[in-house]
C-alpha cells in the first residue's frame, strides 16, 4: 500500500494597480508590450523601486495564515535565461522571505479538520509571456513585473482530495483579504504541484516530481491522478529508480497525461545573490500593526454562522467558501428569510441553476432580496415549495417582481378553510368506500386522501392545512 505526499507552490498575482518595481499598470488583456517601461523591459541602468502596496498585501496574508512576518526581508536575484525574462534574472526572495511558518486548516465533509503547514510566502516579480502563433514566437512583456506572492506548503497533503481542499481554502482566503482577484483563467492563481509516493508507514520523503503551471482545479486533479498512478506502476514494476527522478513535468489536458519538460534544477543552480539595486525591506512598526488589520476570514465566518444562525457546520463551510456567497446568505437573513431555508434555496436551488448556466453568484440574475422574498412566500404559505421552484426558474430569465410572477402563473396556495373544505368534501364524497375503510382502522389511507385533495386543487392546496382539516372531517 502506498501513501501520497503532496506539497503545493502557489503563485498569486497581487491586485495592486501598478507593477512591483515600476509604475506600469498591471491591467490584463491590453495590446502586447504597451504596459512597459525601461524597468520592466530590463533596459540597462533602469532601477527598481519597490511598490509599498504589494508589501502591505504580503503582510496581510502573513497574519491571515498565522505566520511569522519578518520585519526585515531581502530580495535576491534568481538567475536563469528565458525569452520572457529580459533581465536574465528574476527578482525574488530566497533566504529571508517576508512571511514564514504559517498554516491553514482544511475542512472535510464529516466535520473533521486538518492542519496544513505553510513553509513560506515570498514576494517576486512575474515574467512576461511567450506566444507561439502563425509560425512566429513572440514575447509580450505586459505581465513582466506584475507582483507575485509565492506561497509554499509543507509536504503535508496526503491525497488529491486534500490538495483540492487546500487550494480552495487558500483561494478563498486571498479573496477575503482582497489581495488578489485569484482568477484562475487569467492566470492570477497558478499552482506547481509536487508529488511523491511512499510505502505506507514509511516516514522518509521519496523523490518528488513537479508539475508546473496548473491553473484549473480539474486539471490539477487529473494531473495528480495520472502522475500518482505512473509512480505506483513504476514501483510495482521494479523500475521506480529509473523512471521516477526529480524533474519538472507538464500536464497535457488533451491526453490527460504528464510529460517530462526538463530535469529539475537545484536552487544552487540559480546562483541566488542579494539584489544590489534594492535595499533590504524593513517594515516599520506601524506597517506591522496596520498589517494585522484583517477582515473576518472563512473559518471565523463559518463558526459565527453556526453559532448565530444554527446552520449545519458543513453548510457553513460551503457558504463561507466564497465571500460573495456568504454575503448573499447574510443578506437573505437580514431580509427575514429563515436560515434553514436560505441554506437550501441558496446552495441547492439557486447554485444549481447558476451552475447549469455557467454563472457565478456575483453575476446571479436573482439577487439576495428577491430570493429572500421567494423564501418568505413559502414560509408565509403563499406558495408551495414546488411552486417556488417554478418562480425561481422564471426569475432566472426575467427581472419581474416575485409577487407579480406568483399572480401571473396562478401559483397562490389555497389556505382558506372554506375553499379547502369544499375540496375535501368532494374527495371524500367520491371515495366513500375508502372513507369506510379508514373509519374501520385503515389509517394509512390518510396519505391517499391528502394526495387526492392536492391533485383536485392542482397542487395549490396548502398540504399542512389539508392534512389538519382532513383529520378533523374523518374523525368527526
Ligand atoms: P523548490 O523551491 O526547488 O521547488 P522546495 O524544497 O522549496 O523546492 O519544495 C517545493 C515544494 O515541494 C514544497 O511545497 C514542498 O512541500 C514540496 N515537497 C518537497 N519534498 C517533497 C516530496 N518528497 N514529495 C512531495 N512534495 C515535496
Ligand atoms: Mg518549485
Ligand atoms: Zn514598467
Short mmCIF file of C-alpha atoms and ligand atoms in Angstrom, two decimals:
data_model
loop_
_atom_site.label_atom_id
_atom_site.label_comp_id
_atom_site.label_asym_id
_atom_site.label_seq_id
_atom_site.Cartn_x
_atom_site.Cartn_y
_atom_site.Cartn_z
CA UNK A 1 0.00 0.00 0.00
CA UNK A 2 1.23 3.45 -0.91
CA UNK A 3 0.80 6.84 0.62
CA UNK A 4 0.74 10.00 -1.47
CA UNK A 5 2.78 13.05 -0.43
CA UNK A 6 1.96 16.40 -1.98
CA UNK A 7 3.34 19.90 -1.49
CA UNK A 8 1.97 22.87 -3.42
CA UNK A 9 3.62 26.07 -4.59
CA UNK A 10 1.02 28.66 -5.47
CA UNK A 11 1.65 31.90 -7.26
CA UNK A 12 -0.93 34.58 -6.80
CA UNK A 13 -0.81 37.88 -8.63
CA UNK A 14 -1.34 40.66 -6.12
CA UNK A 15 -4.04 43.08 -7.23
CA UNK A 16 -2.01 46.27 -6.98
CA UNK A 17 -2.68 48.95 -9.59
CA UNK A 18 0.95 49.09 -10.66
CA UNK A 19 3.82 46.63 -11.03
CA UNK A 20 6.13 45.63 -8.20
CA UNK A 21 9.23 47.63 -9.24
CA UNK A 22 7.89 50.29 -11.61
CA UNK A 23 4.74 52.32 -12.12
CA UNK A 24 3.43 50.50 -15.20
CA UNK A 25 -0.20 49.39 -14.85
CA UNK A 26 -0.95 45.71 -14.17
CA UNK A 27 -4.17 45.65 -16.23
CA UNK A 28 -4.91 42.39 -18.05
CA UNK A 29 -5.71 41.97 -21.74
CA UNK A 30 -4.05 45.09 -23.15
CA UNK A 31 -2.30 45.21 -26.53
CA UNK A 32 1.06 43.45 -26.35
CA UNK A 33 4.01 45.41 -24.98
CA UNK A 34 2.03 48.55 -24.14
CA UNK A 35 2.30 48.34 -20.32
CA UNK A 36 6.09 48.51 -20.27
CA UNK A 37 8.92 50.85 -19.31
CA UNK A 38 12.73 50.65 -19.05
CA UNK A 39 12.49 48.90 -15.65
CA UNK A 40 10.21 46.04 -16.63
CA UNK A 41 11.84 45.78 -20.06
CA UNK A 42 15.13 45.20 -18.26
CA UNK A 43 16.94 48.02 -20.06
CA UNK A 44 20.45 48.60 -18.71
CA UNK A 45 20.70 51.24 -16.00
CA UNK A 46 16.99 51.27 -15.09
CA UNK A 47 16.48 50.86 -11.35
CA UNK A 48 13.66 49.11 -9.49
CA UNK A 49 11.61 50.87 -6.80
CA UNK A 50 9.58 48.62 -4.50
CA UNK A 51 5.77 49.01 -4.53
CA UNK A 52 4.62 49.51 -0.93
CA UNK A 53 1.11 48.24 -1.68
CA UNK A 54 2.50 44.83 -2.67
CA UNK A 55 4.37 44.66 0.63
CA UNK A 56 1.22 45.54 2.60
CA UNK A 57 -0.70 42.77 0.92
CA UNK A 58 2.01 40.24 1.74
CA UNK A 59 1.95 41.32 5.41
CA UNK A 60 -1.82 40.95 5.48
CA UNK A 61 -1.52 37.45 4.11
CA UNK A 62 1.13 36.53 6.66
CA UNK A 63 -1.09 37.46 9.57
CA UNK A 64 -4.10 35.77 8.00
CA UNK A 65 -2.27 32.42 7.97
CA UNK A 66 -0.93 32.88 11.47
CA UNK A 67 2.65 33.13 10.23
CA UNK A 68 5.77 35.00 11.26
CA UNK A 69 6.05 38.26 9.34
CA UNK A 70 9.71 39.19 9.15
CA UNK A 71 10.35 42.82 9.91
CA UNK A 72 13.42 42.55 7.70
CA UNK A 73 13.41 40.58 4.45
CA UNK A 74 15.71 40.57 1.46
CA UNK A 75 15.30 40.50 -2.32
CA UNK A 76 17.54 38.21 -4.34
CA UNK A 77 18.36 37.68 -7.95
CA UNK A 78 17.36 34.28 -9.29
CA UNK A 79 19.40 33.86 -12.43
CA UNK A 80 18.15 32.00 -15.46
CA UNK A 81 17.62 32.63 -19.13
CA UNK A 82 14.28 32.61 -20.88
CA UNK A 83 12.95 34.93 -23.59
CA UNK A 84 10.13 36.19 -21.37
CA UNK A 85 12.68 37.34 -18.76
CA UNK A 86 14.61 40.18 -20.37
CA UNK A 87 16.91 40.93 -17.43
CA UNK A 88 18.25 37.38 -17.33
CA UNK A 89 17.20 37.12 -13.71
CA UNK A 90 14.03 37.31 -11.68
CA UNK A 91 13.91 39.47 -8.55
CA UNK A 92 12.60 37.17 -5.84
CA UNK A 93 13.22 36.39 -2.18
CA UNK A 94 15.28 33.45 -1.00
CA UNK A 95 16.87 33.05 2.44
CA UNK A 96 14.75 35.68 4.16
CA UNK A 97 11.23 35.78 2.75
CA UNK A 98 8.72 38.24 4.13
CA UNK A 99 6.43 35.50 5.51
CA UNK A 100 7.40 32.21 7.14
CA UNK A 101 5.84 29.38 9.19
CA UNK A 102 2.14 29.75 8.61
CA UNK A 103 -0.77 27.34 8.48
CA UNK A 104 -4.28 26.82 7.30
CA UNK A 105 -6.99 24.28 8.08
CA UNK A 106 -8.97 22.28 5.59
CA UNK A 107 -12.49 21.05 6.37
CA UNK A 108 -13.68 17.58 5.46
CA UNK A 109 -17.35 16.75 4.84
CA UNK A 110 -17.54 14.72 8.05
CA UNK A 111 -16.65 17.80 10.11
CA UNK A 112 -13.03 16.89 10.79
CA UNK A 113 -10.26 19.37 10.06
CA UNK A 114 -6.62 19.07 9.15
CA UNK A 115 -3.77 21.50 9.52
CA UNK A 116 -1.54 22.11 6.50
CA UNK A 117 1.71 23.92 7.22
CA UNK A 118 2.77 26.81 5.02
CA UNK A 119 6.54 26.97 4.84
CA UNK A 120 6.85 30.46 3.44
CA UNK A 121 5.39 33.15 1.25
CA UNK A 122 7.68 35.47 -0.64
CA UNK A 123 7.38 38.42 -2.96
CA UNK A 124 8.69 38.28 -6.51
CA UNK A 125 8.05 39.62 -9.99
CA UNK A 126 6.17 37.78 -12.72
CA UNK A 127 7.77 37.12 -16.10
CA UNK A 128 6.31 38.10 -19.48
CA UNK A 129 4.60 35.66 -21.83
CA UNK A 130 5.87 33.78 -24.84
CA UNK A 131 3.26 33.36 -27.52
CA UNK A 132 3.72 30.88 -30.35
CA UNK A 133 1.46 31.62 -33.31
CA UNK A 134 1.48 31.97 -37.10
CA UNK A 135 4.89 30.36 -37.30
CA UNK A 136 6.42 33.00 -35.03
CA UNK A 137 7.46 33.03 -31.41
CA UNK A 138 6.58 36.35 -29.86
CA UNK A 139 7.21 37.90 -26.49
CA UNK A 140 4.67 40.05 -24.65
CA UNK A 141 6.17 41.82 -21.63
CA UNK A 142 2.98 43.38 -20.27
CA UNK A 143 2.95 40.83 -17.44
CA UNK A 144 6.65 41.24 -16.65
CA UNK A 145 6.98 42.85 -13.24
CA UNK A 146 3.47 42.05 -12.01
CA UNK A 147 3.77 41.43 -8.25
CA UNK A 148 3.50 37.80 -7.22
CA UNK A 149 3.24 36.19 -3.83
CA UNK A 150 4.58 32.63 -3.98
CA UNK A 151 3.06 30.50 -1.23
CA UNK A 152 4.85 27.23 -0.49
CA UNK A 153 3.17 24.50 1.53
CA UNK A 154 4.82 21.84 3.64
CA UNK A 155 4.57 18.33 2.17
CA UNK A 156 1.59 17.74 4.49
CA UNK A 157 -1.01 16.90 1.88
CA UNK A 158 -1.89 13.20 1.64
CA UNK A 159 -4.47 12.87 -1.12
CA UNK A 160 -5.88 14.56 -4.18
CA UNK A 161 -8.94 15.50 -2.14
CA UNK A 162 -6.76 17.27 0.44
CA UNK A 163 -4.87 19.07 -2.32
CA UNK A 164 -8.10 20.44 -3.75
CA UNK A 165 -9.42 21.44 -0.32
CA UNK A 166 -6.15 23.23 0.41
CA UNK A 167 -6.26 25.08 -2.90
CA UNK A 168 -9.85 26.12 -2.37
CA UNK A 169 -9.22 27.31 1.17
CA UNK A 170 -6.22 29.33 0.08
CA UNK A 171 -8.20 30.71 -2.83
CA UNK A 172 -10.96 31.89 -0.53
CA UNK A 173 -8.53 33.40 1.99
CA UNK A 174 -6.86 35.58 -0.63
CA UNK A 175 -10.24 36.62 -1.99
CA UNK A 176 -11.47 37.52 1.51
CA UNK A 177 -8.31 39.57 2.07
CA UNK A 178 -8.82 41.16 -1.33
CA UNK A 179 -5.12 40.87 -2.10
CA UNK A 180 -5.65 39.10 -5.44
CA UNK A 181 -8.55 38.52 -7.78
CA UNK A 182 -7.26 34.93 -7.90
CA UNK A 183 -8.78 34.46 -11.32
CA UNK A 184 -7.54 31.06 -12.49
CA UNK A 185 -8.43 31.54 -16.17
CA UNK A 186 -6.46 34.76 -16.31
CA UNK A 187 -3.54 33.16 -14.50
CA UNK A 188 -3.65 35.20 -11.33
CA UNK A 189 -3.80 31.99 -9.23
CA UNK A 190 -1.47 29.27 -10.57
CA UNK A 191 -0.06 26.21 -8.97
CA UNK A 192 3.02 23.98 -9.18
CA UNK A 193 2.23 20.55 -7.82
CA UNK A 194 4.96 18.46 -6.15
CA UNK A 195 4.11 14.82 -5.67
CA UNK A 196 5.79 11.65 -4.50
CA UNK A 197 4.68 8.28 -3.17
CA UNK A 198 5.99 6.09 -0.39
CA UNK A 199 5.10 2.79 1.23
CA UNK A 200 2.51 3.42 3.94
CA UNK A 201 4.17 3.79 7.31
CA UNK A 202 7.45 5.00 5.84
CA UNK A 203 8.45 8.37 7.31
CA UNK A 204 11.05 9.33 4.75
CA UNK A 205 10.28 11.51 1.74
CA UNK A 206 10.85 9.91 -1.65
CA UNK A 207 11.68 11.55 -4.93
CA UNK A 208 9.23 14.22 -5.93
CA UNK A 209 8.12 15.24 -9.35
CA UNK A 210 6.98 18.79 -10.01
CA UNK A 211 4.10 19.50 -12.38
CA UNK A 212 4.26 23.12 -13.41
CA UNK A 213 1.83 25.92 -14.02
CA UNK A 214 -1.59 24.44 -13.45
CA UNK A 215 -4.48 26.85 -13.49
CA UNK A 216 -7.63 24.79 -13.09
CA UNK A 217 -8.83 22.64 -10.19
CA UNK A 218 -9.95 19.98 -12.64
CA UNK A 219 -6.57 19.78 -14.39
CA UNK A 220 -4.72 19.62 -11.08
CA UNK A 221 -6.91 16.69 -10.10
CA UNK A 222 -6.37 14.91 -13.41
CA UNK A 223 -2.62 15.56 -13.45
CA UNK A 224 -2.29 14.16 -9.94
CA UNK A 225 -4.34 11.07 -10.79
CA UNK A 226 -2.09 10.34 -13.73
CA UNK A 227 1.19 11.12 -12.00
CA UNK A 228 0.43 9.09 -8.85
CA UNK A 229 -0.55 6.12 -10.99
CA UNK A 230 2.64 6.46 -13.04
CA UNK A 231 4.81 6.43 -9.92
CA UNK A 232 2.98 3.50 -8.34
CA UNK A 233 3.23 1.44 -11.53
CA UNK A 234 6.95 2.18 -11.79
CA UNK A 235 7.37 0.97 -8.21
CA UNK A 236 5.35 -2.17 -8.75
CA UNK A 237 7.19 -2.95 -11.98
CA UNK A 238 10.53 -2.59 -10.20
CA UNK A 239 11.62 0.37 -12.34
CA UNK A 240 10.97 3.17 -9.82
CA UNK A 241 14.61 4.24 -9.66
CA UNK A 242 14.79 4.52 -13.46
CA UNK A 243 11.51 6.22 -14.11
CA UNK A 244 10.88 8.47 -11.14
CA UNK A 245 13.52 11.13 -10.67
CA UNK A 246 13.46 14.77 -9.69
CA UNK A 247 12.15 16.56 -12.74
CA UNK A 248 9.65 19.11 -13.94
CA UNK A 249 6.73 17.74 -15.92
CA UNK A 250 3.92 19.38 -17.86
CA UNK A 251 0.30 18.28 -17.89
CA UNK A 252 -1.32 17.85 -21.27
CA UNK A 253 -5.09 18.31 -20.88
CA UNK A 254 -5.73 16.73 -24.27
CA UNK A 255 -4.27 13.35 -23.39
CA UNK A 256 -4.69 13.64 -19.60
CA UNK A 257 -1.01 12.71 -19.14
CA UNK A 258 2.09 14.42 -17.80
CA UNK A 259 5.32 14.52 -19.76
CA UNK A 260 8.84 15.43 -18.93
CA UNK A 261 9.79 19.05 -19.55
CA UNK A 262 13.24 19.22 -18.02
CA UNK A 263 15.35 17.95 -15.19
CA UNK A 264 14.59 19.88 -12.02
CA UNK A 265 17.30 22.31 -11.12
CA UNK A 266 18.51 22.64 -7.55
CA UNK A 267 18.41 26.09 -6.05
CA UNK A 268 22.23 26.29 -6.21
CA UNK A 269 21.97 26.39 -9.98
CA UNK A 270 20.11 29.69 -9.87
CA UNK A 271 23.12 31.43 -8.33
CA UNK A 272 20.92 33.41 -5.97
CA UNK A 273 22.54 36.53 -4.58
CA UNK A 274 21.17 39.64 -2.82
CA UNK A 275 19.70 42.15 -5.27
CA UNK A 276 22.21 45.00 -5.31
CA UNK A 277 19.69 47.51 -6.67
CA UNK A 278 17.31 47.17 -3.72
CA UNK A 279 17.83 47.72 -0.02
CA UNK A 280 16.58 45.07 2.40
CA UNK A 281 12.88 45.56 3.15
CA UNK A 282 12.49 46.91 6.67
CA UNK A 283 8.93 47.20 7.90
CA UNK A 284 8.09 49.99 10.31
CA UNK A 285 6.23 49.04 13.49
CA UNK A 286 3.35 50.99 12.09
CA UNK A 287 3.20 48.88 8.92
CA UNK A 288 3.32 45.72 11.00
CA UNK A 289 0.42 46.92 13.18
CA UNK A 290 -1.55 48.11 10.18
CA UNK A 291 -1.00 44.74 8.50
CA UNK A 292 -2.67 42.93 11.38
CA UNK A 293 -5.98 44.51 10.48
CA UNK A 294 -7.64 41.76 8.53
CA UNK A 295 -11.30 41.14 7.80
CA UNK A 296 -13.25 38.18 9.16
CA UNK A 297 -11.81 35.12 7.40
CA UNK A 298 -13.62 31.99 6.14
CA UNK A 299 -13.05 29.90 9.31
CA UNK A 300 -14.28 32.64 11.64
CA UNK A 301 -17.26 33.34 9.44
CA UNK A 302 -18.07 29.64 9.37
CA UNK A 303 -18.05 29.46 13.17
CA UNK A 304 -20.10 32.61 13.50
CA UNK A 305 -22.72 31.34 11.05
CA UNK A 306 -23.02 28.09 13.01
CA UNK A 307 -23.42 29.96 16.32
CA UNK A 308 -25.59 32.79 15.13
CA UNK A 309 -27.86 31.05 12.63
CA UNK A 310 -27.68 27.46 13.89
CA UNK A 311 -26.96 26.01 10.47
CA UNK A 312 -25.05 22.76 9.95
CA UNK A 313 -21.29 23.17 10.04
CA UNK A 314 -20.72 21.77 6.58
CA UNK A 315 -23.38 24.07 5.12
CA UNK A 316 -21.50 26.93 6.75
CA UNK A 317 -18.26 25.68 5.15
CA UNK A 318 -19.87 25.65 1.72
CA UNK A 319 -21.45 29.07 2.12
CA UNK A 320 -18.34 30.77 3.51
CA UNK A 321 -16.04 29.27 0.89
CA UNK A 322 -16.91 32.31 -1.19
CA UNK A 323 -17.23 35.77 0.30
CA UNK A 324 -19.86 36.68 -2.27
CA UNK A 325 -21.97 33.70 -1.25
CA UNK A 326 -21.52 34.42 2.45
CA UNK A 327 -22.67 38.00 1.93
CA UNK A 328 -25.61 36.84 -0.14
CA UNK A 329 -26.66 34.45 2.63
CA UNK A 330 -26.45 37.11 5.33
CA UNK A 331 -28.50 39.48 3.25
CA UNK A 332 -31.23 36.87 2.83
CA UNK A 333 -31.42 36.51 6.58
CA UNK A 334 -31.49 40.25 7.08
CA UNK A 335 -34.43 40.32 4.71
CA UNK A 336 -36.28 37.94 7.01
CA UNK A 337 -35.88 34.52 5.37
CA UNK A 338 -35.16 31.66 7.79
CA UNK A 339 -31.58 30.42 7.92
CA UNK A 340 -32.54 26.84 7.17
CA UNK A 341 -34.47 27.66 4.02
CA UNK A 342 -31.88 30.23 2.96
CA UNK A 343 -29.24 27.48 3.00
CA UNK A 344 -31.29 25.24 0.74
CA UNK A 345 -32.51 27.90 -1.62
CA UNK A 346 -29.06 29.43 -1.97
CA UNK A 347 -26.77 26.38 -2.09
CA UNK A 348 -29.07 23.93 -3.87
CA UNK A 349 -31.76 25.73 -5.86
CA UNK A 350 -30.01 28.94 -6.90
CA UNK A 351 -26.49 27.47 -7.11
CA UNK A 352 -27.74 24.56 -9.22
CA UNK A 353 -29.37 26.94 -11.68
CA UNK A 354 -26.28 29.19 -11.78
CA UNK A 355 -24.04 26.19 -12.43
CA UNK A 356 -26.07 24.99 -15.34
CA UNK A 357 -25.89 28.45 -16.90
CA UNK A 358 -22.18 28.82 -16.18
CA UNK A 359 -22.76 31.82 -13.91
CA UNK A 360 -21.36 32.61 -10.51
CA UNK A 361 -23.08 34.22 -7.58
CA UNK A 362 -21.72 37.67 -8.43
CA UNK A 363 -23.48 37.55 -11.78
CA UNK A 364 -26.67 35.93 -10.48
CA UNK A 365 -29.76 37.33 -12.19
CA UNK A 366 -31.61 36.85 -8.88
CA UNK A 367 -30.31 38.97 -6.03
CA UNK A 368 -30.48 38.16 -2.32
CA UNK A 369 -33.50 40.40 -1.68
CA UNK A 370 -35.53 38.56 -4.31
CA UNK A 371 -34.54 35.08 -3.25
CA UNK A 372 -35.31 36.01 0.35
CA UNK A 373 -38.76 37.23 -0.64
CA UNK A 374 -39.37 34.00 -2.51
CA UNK A 375 -38.41 32.02 0.59
CA UNK A 376 -40.70 34.18 2.70
CA UNK A 377 -43.57 33.43 0.33
CA UNK A 378 -43.07 29.76 1.11
CA UNK A 379 -42.80 30.45 4.81
CA UNK A 380 -45.98 32.53 4.95
CA UNK A 381 -47.82 29.82 2.99
CA UNK A 382 -48.47 31.97 -0.06
CA UNK A 383 -46.94 29.32 -2.32
CA UNK A 384 -45.68 25.76 -2.00
CA UNK A 385 -42.01 24.86 -2.23
CA UNK A 386 -42.73 23.23 -5.55
CA UNK A 387 -44.36 26.35 -6.94
CA UNK A 388 -41.39 28.40 -5.68
CA UNK A 389 -39.10 26.38 -7.93
CA UNK A 390 -41.19 27.44 -10.92
CA UNK A 391 -40.99 31.06 -9.77
CA UNK A 392 -37.21 30.80 -9.46
CA UNK A 393 -36.94 29.33 -12.97
CA UNK A 394 -38.89 32.33 -14.17
CA UNK A 395 -36.76 34.78 -12.19
CA UNK A 396 -33.58 33.41 -13.77
CA UNK A 397 -34.81 34.75 -17.10
CA UNK A 398 -36.76 37.84 -16.15
CA UNK A 399 -36.39 40.74 -13.79
CA UNK A 400 -40.08 40.72 -12.84
CA UNK A 401 -41.23 41.01 -9.22
CA UNK A 402 -41.73 37.84 -7.17
CA UNK A 403 -45.37 38.60 -6.28
CA UNK A 404 -46.24 39.50 -9.87
CA UNK A 405 -44.92 36.16 -11.09
CA UNK A 406 -46.85 34.28 -8.43
CA UNK A 407 -50.02 36.02 -9.63
CA UNK A 408 -49.24 35.63 -13.29
CA UNK A 409 -48.52 31.91 -13.01
CA UNK A 410 -51.54 31.46 -10.71
CA UNK A 411 -49.46 29.73 -8.04
CA UNK A 412 -51.03 31.16 -4.92
CA UNK A 413 -51.71 28.46 -2.42
CA UNK A 414 -55.24 27.91 -1.18
CA UNK A 415 -55.23 28.15 2.62
CA UNK A 416 -58.73 29.44 3.14
CA UNK A 417 -60.71 26.88 5.22
CA UNK A 418 -63.93 27.23 3.24
CA UNK A 419 -62.23 26.53 -0.08
CA UNK A 420 -60.27 23.64 1.36
CA UNK A 421 -63.37 22.03 2.91
CA UNK A 422 -65.00 22.15 -0.50
CA UNK A 423 -62.14 20.20 -2.00
CA UNK A 424 -62.01 17.75 0.92
CA UNK A 425 -65.72 17.09 0.84
CA UNK A 426 -65.75 16.38 -2.85
CA UNK A 427 -62.83 13.95 -2.47
CA UNK A 428 -64.48 12.14 0.45
CA UNK A 429 -67.77 12.05 -1.46
CA UNK A 430 -66.10 10.37 -4.41
CA UNK A 431 -64.31 7.79 -2.23
CA UNK A 432 -66.89 6.67 0.26
CA UNK A 433 -65.66 3.08 0.28
CA UNK A 434 -62.20 4.23 1.37
CA UNK A 435 -63.70 6.52 3.98
CA UNK A 436 -65.42 3.44 5.38
CA UNK A 437 -62.12 1.51 5.45
CA UNK A 438 -60.41 4.44 7.16
CA UNK A 439 -63.06 4.58 9.82
CA UNK A 440 -62.61 0.82 10.35
CA UNK A 441 -58.98 1.40 11.25
CA UNK A 442 -57.03 1.63 7.98
CA UNK A 443 -55.50 4.95 8.97
CA UNK A 444 -52.73 4.92 6.48
CA UNK A 445 -55.33 5.89 3.89
CA UNK A 446 -54.89 9.45 5.11
CA UNK A 447 -51.99 9.83 2.70
CA UNK A 448 -54.21 8.76 -0.16
CA UNK A 449 -56.83 11.39 0.74
CA UNK A 450 -54.19 14.11 1.03
CA UNK A 451 -52.85 13.14 -2.38
CA UNK A 452 -56.31 13.27 -3.93
CA UNK A 453 -57.01 16.67 -2.41
CA UNK A 454 -53.69 18.06 -3.67
CA UNK A 455 -54.49 16.70 -7.10
CA UNK A 456 -58.00 18.16 -7.07
CA UNK A 457 -56.52 21.55 -6.15
CA UNK A 458 -53.92 21.26 -8.94
CA UNK A 459 -51.19 21.36 -6.32
CA UNK A 460 -52.31 24.66 -4.92
CA UNK A 461 -53.81 23.50 -1.63
CA UNK A 462 -51.69 24.09 1.43
CA UNK A 463 -50.70 20.50 2.30
CA UNK A 464 -50.33 21.08 6.04
CA UNK A 465 -53.77 22.60 6.22
CA UNK A 466 -55.29 19.84 4.10
CA UNK A 467 -53.81 17.32 6.48
CA UNK A 468 -55.27 19.02 9.51
CA UNK A 469 -58.73 19.63 8.07
CA UNK A 470 -58.95 16.12 6.61
CA UNK A 471 -58.29 14.60 10.00
CA UNK A 472 -60.98 16.76 11.54
CA UNK A 473 -63.54 15.65 8.91
CA UNK A 474 -62.61 11.96 9.04
CA UNK A 475 -62.52 11.75 12.81
CA UNK A 476 -65.75 13.66 13.40
P1 LIG B 1 11.83 24.16 -4.94
O1 LIG B 1 11.72 25.57 -4.47
O2 LIG B 1 13.15 23.84 -5.53
O3 LIG B 1 10.72 23.77 -5.86
P2 LIG B 1 11.27 23.20 -2.18
O4 LIG B 1 12.16 22.35 -1.38
O5 LIG B 1 11.06 24.57 -1.72
O6 LIG B 1 11.77 23.16 -3.67
O7 LIG B 1 9.89 22.46 -2.24
C1 LIG B 1 8.90 22.84 -3.05
C2 LIG B 1 7.62 22.11 -2.72
O8 LIG B 1 7.78 20.70 -2.81
C3 LIG B 1 7.11 22.36 -1.31
O9 LIG B 1 5.73 22.64 -1.40
C4 LIG B 1 7.35 21.06 -0.58
O10 LIG B 1 6.35 20.82 0.39
C5 LIG B 1 7.23 20.05 -1.70
N1 LIG B 1 7.98 18.81 -1.46
C6 LIG B 1 9.25 18.70 -1.04
N2 LIG B 1 9.62 17.39 -0.99
C7 LIG B 1 8.55 16.68 -1.40
C8 LIG B 1 8.31 15.26 -1.58
N3 LIG B 1 9.22 14.35 -1.35
N4 LIG B 1 7.08 14.91 -2.03
C9 LIG B 1 6.14 15.82 -2.30
N5 LIG B 1 6.32 17.14 -2.15
C10 LIG B 1 7.50 17.57 -1.70
MG1 LIG B 2 9.32 24.65 -7.21
ZN1 LIG B 3 7.41 49.11 -16.12
#
